[in-house]
CSV table of C-alpha atoms in Angstrom, one decimal:
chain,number,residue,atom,x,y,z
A,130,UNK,CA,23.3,-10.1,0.4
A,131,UNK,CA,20.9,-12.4,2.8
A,132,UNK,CA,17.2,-12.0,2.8
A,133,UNK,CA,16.1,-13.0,6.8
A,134,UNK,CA,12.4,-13.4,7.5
A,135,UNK,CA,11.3,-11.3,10.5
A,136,UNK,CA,7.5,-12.0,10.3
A,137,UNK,CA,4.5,-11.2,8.6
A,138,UNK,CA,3.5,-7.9,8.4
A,139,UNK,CA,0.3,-8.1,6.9
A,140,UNK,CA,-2.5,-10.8,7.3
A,141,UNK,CA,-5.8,-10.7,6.0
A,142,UNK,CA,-8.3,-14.0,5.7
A,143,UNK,CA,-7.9,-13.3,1.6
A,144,UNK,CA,-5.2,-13.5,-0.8
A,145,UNK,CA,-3.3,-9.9,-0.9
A,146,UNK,CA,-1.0,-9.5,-4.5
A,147,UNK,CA,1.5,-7.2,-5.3
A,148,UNK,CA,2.2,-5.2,-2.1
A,149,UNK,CA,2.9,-1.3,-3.3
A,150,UNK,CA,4.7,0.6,-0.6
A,151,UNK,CA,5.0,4.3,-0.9
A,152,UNK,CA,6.0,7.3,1.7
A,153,UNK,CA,4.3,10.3,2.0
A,154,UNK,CA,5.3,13.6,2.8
A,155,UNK,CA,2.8,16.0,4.0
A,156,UNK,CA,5.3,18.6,4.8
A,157,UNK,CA,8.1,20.4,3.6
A,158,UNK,CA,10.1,19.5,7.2
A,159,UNK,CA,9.4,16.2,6.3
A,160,UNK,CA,10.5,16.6,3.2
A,161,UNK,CA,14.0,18.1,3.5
A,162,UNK,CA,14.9,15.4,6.2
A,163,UNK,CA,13.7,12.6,4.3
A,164,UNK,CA,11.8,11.1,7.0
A,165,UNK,CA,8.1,10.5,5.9
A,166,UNK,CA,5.1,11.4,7.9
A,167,UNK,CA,3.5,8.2,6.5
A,168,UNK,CA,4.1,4.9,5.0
A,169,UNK,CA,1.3,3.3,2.7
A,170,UNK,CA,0.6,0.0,1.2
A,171,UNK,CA,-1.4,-0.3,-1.5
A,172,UNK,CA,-2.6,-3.9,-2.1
A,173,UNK,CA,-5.5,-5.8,-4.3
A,174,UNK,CA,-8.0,-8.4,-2.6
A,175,UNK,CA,-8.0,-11.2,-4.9
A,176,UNK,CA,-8.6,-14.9,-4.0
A,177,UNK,CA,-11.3,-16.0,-1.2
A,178,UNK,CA,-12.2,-11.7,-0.7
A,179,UNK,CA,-15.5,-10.7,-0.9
A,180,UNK,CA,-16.8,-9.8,-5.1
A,181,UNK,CA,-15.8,-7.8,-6.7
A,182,UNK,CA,-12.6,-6.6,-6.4
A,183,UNK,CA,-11.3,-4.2,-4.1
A,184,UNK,CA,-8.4,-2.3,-3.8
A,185,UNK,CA,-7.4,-2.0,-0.1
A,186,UNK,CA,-5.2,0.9,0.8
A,187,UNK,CA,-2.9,0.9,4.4
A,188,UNK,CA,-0.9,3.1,6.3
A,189,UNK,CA,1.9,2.9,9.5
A,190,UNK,CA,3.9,5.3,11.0
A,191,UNK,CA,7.3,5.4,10.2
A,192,UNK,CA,8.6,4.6,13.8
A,193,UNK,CA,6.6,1.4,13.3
A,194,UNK,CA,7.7,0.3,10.1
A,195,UNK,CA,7.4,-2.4,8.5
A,196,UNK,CA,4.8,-3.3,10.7
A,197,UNK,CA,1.6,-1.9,12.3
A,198,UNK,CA,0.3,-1.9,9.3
A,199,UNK,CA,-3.8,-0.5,9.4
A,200,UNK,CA,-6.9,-0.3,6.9
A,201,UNK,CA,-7.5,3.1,5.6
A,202,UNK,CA,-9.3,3.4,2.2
A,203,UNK,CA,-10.7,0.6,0.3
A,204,UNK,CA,-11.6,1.5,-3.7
A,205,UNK,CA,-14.4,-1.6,-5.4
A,206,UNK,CA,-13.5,-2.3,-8.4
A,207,UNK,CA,-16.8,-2.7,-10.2
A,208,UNK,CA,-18.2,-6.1,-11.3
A,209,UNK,CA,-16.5,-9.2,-10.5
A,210,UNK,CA,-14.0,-10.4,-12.6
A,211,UNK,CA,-13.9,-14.0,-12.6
A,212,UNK,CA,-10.4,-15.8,-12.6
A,213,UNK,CA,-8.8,-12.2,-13.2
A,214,UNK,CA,-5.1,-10.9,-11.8
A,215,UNK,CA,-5.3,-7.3,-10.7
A,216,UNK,CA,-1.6,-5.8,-10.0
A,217,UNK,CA,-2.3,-2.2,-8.9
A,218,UNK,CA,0.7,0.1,-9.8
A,219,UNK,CA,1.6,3.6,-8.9
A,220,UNK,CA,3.6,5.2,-11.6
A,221,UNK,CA,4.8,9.0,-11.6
A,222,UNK,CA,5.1,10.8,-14.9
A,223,UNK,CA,5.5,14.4,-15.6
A,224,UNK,CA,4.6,15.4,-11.6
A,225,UNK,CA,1.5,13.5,-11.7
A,226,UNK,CA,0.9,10.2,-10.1
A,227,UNK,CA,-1.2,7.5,-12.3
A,228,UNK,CA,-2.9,4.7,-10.5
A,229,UNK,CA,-2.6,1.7,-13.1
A,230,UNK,CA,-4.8,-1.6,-12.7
């Protein structure tokens, strides 16, 4: 398989790590044809963003996927961490969904 690059789909004046996509299904229509009502991107600020930490969450449409990507929900991580990694993670266990930092 070949790996082509299209373009970015997500630029921000500050480092963004470890892009977490997820669909979301807010119906059960949408969730028998597979097609999600939303996509979402969950991504942390690190380098050169503002202190402390943040946790910036985004959402497109699924006709503009990968792209059109917009700002919905930012979470601050508390006091800044200084030369920290923060890889946010969404994990599913037992029907419940964990957000692990």
């Amino acid at each position: 398989a070949s790996v082509r690059y299209h373009r970015t789909v997500l630029s921000e004046p500050f480092h963004l790590s470890w892009p977490h996509v997820f669909a979301l299904y807010l119906d059960e229509e949408h969730r028998h044809s597979g097609i999600p009502s939303l996509f979402h991107m969950l991504v942390c600020a690190t380098a050169g963003a503002p202190s402390p930490p943040q946790l910036h969450l985004y959402q497109t449409q699924p006709e503009s996927f990968p792209f059109g990507w917009e700002r919905s929900f930012n979470i601050t991580l508390g006091a800044p961490l200084e030369g920290a990694a923060l890889d946010p993670s969404l994990v599913e266990h037992g029907g419940r969904w964990y957000l692990v930092v």
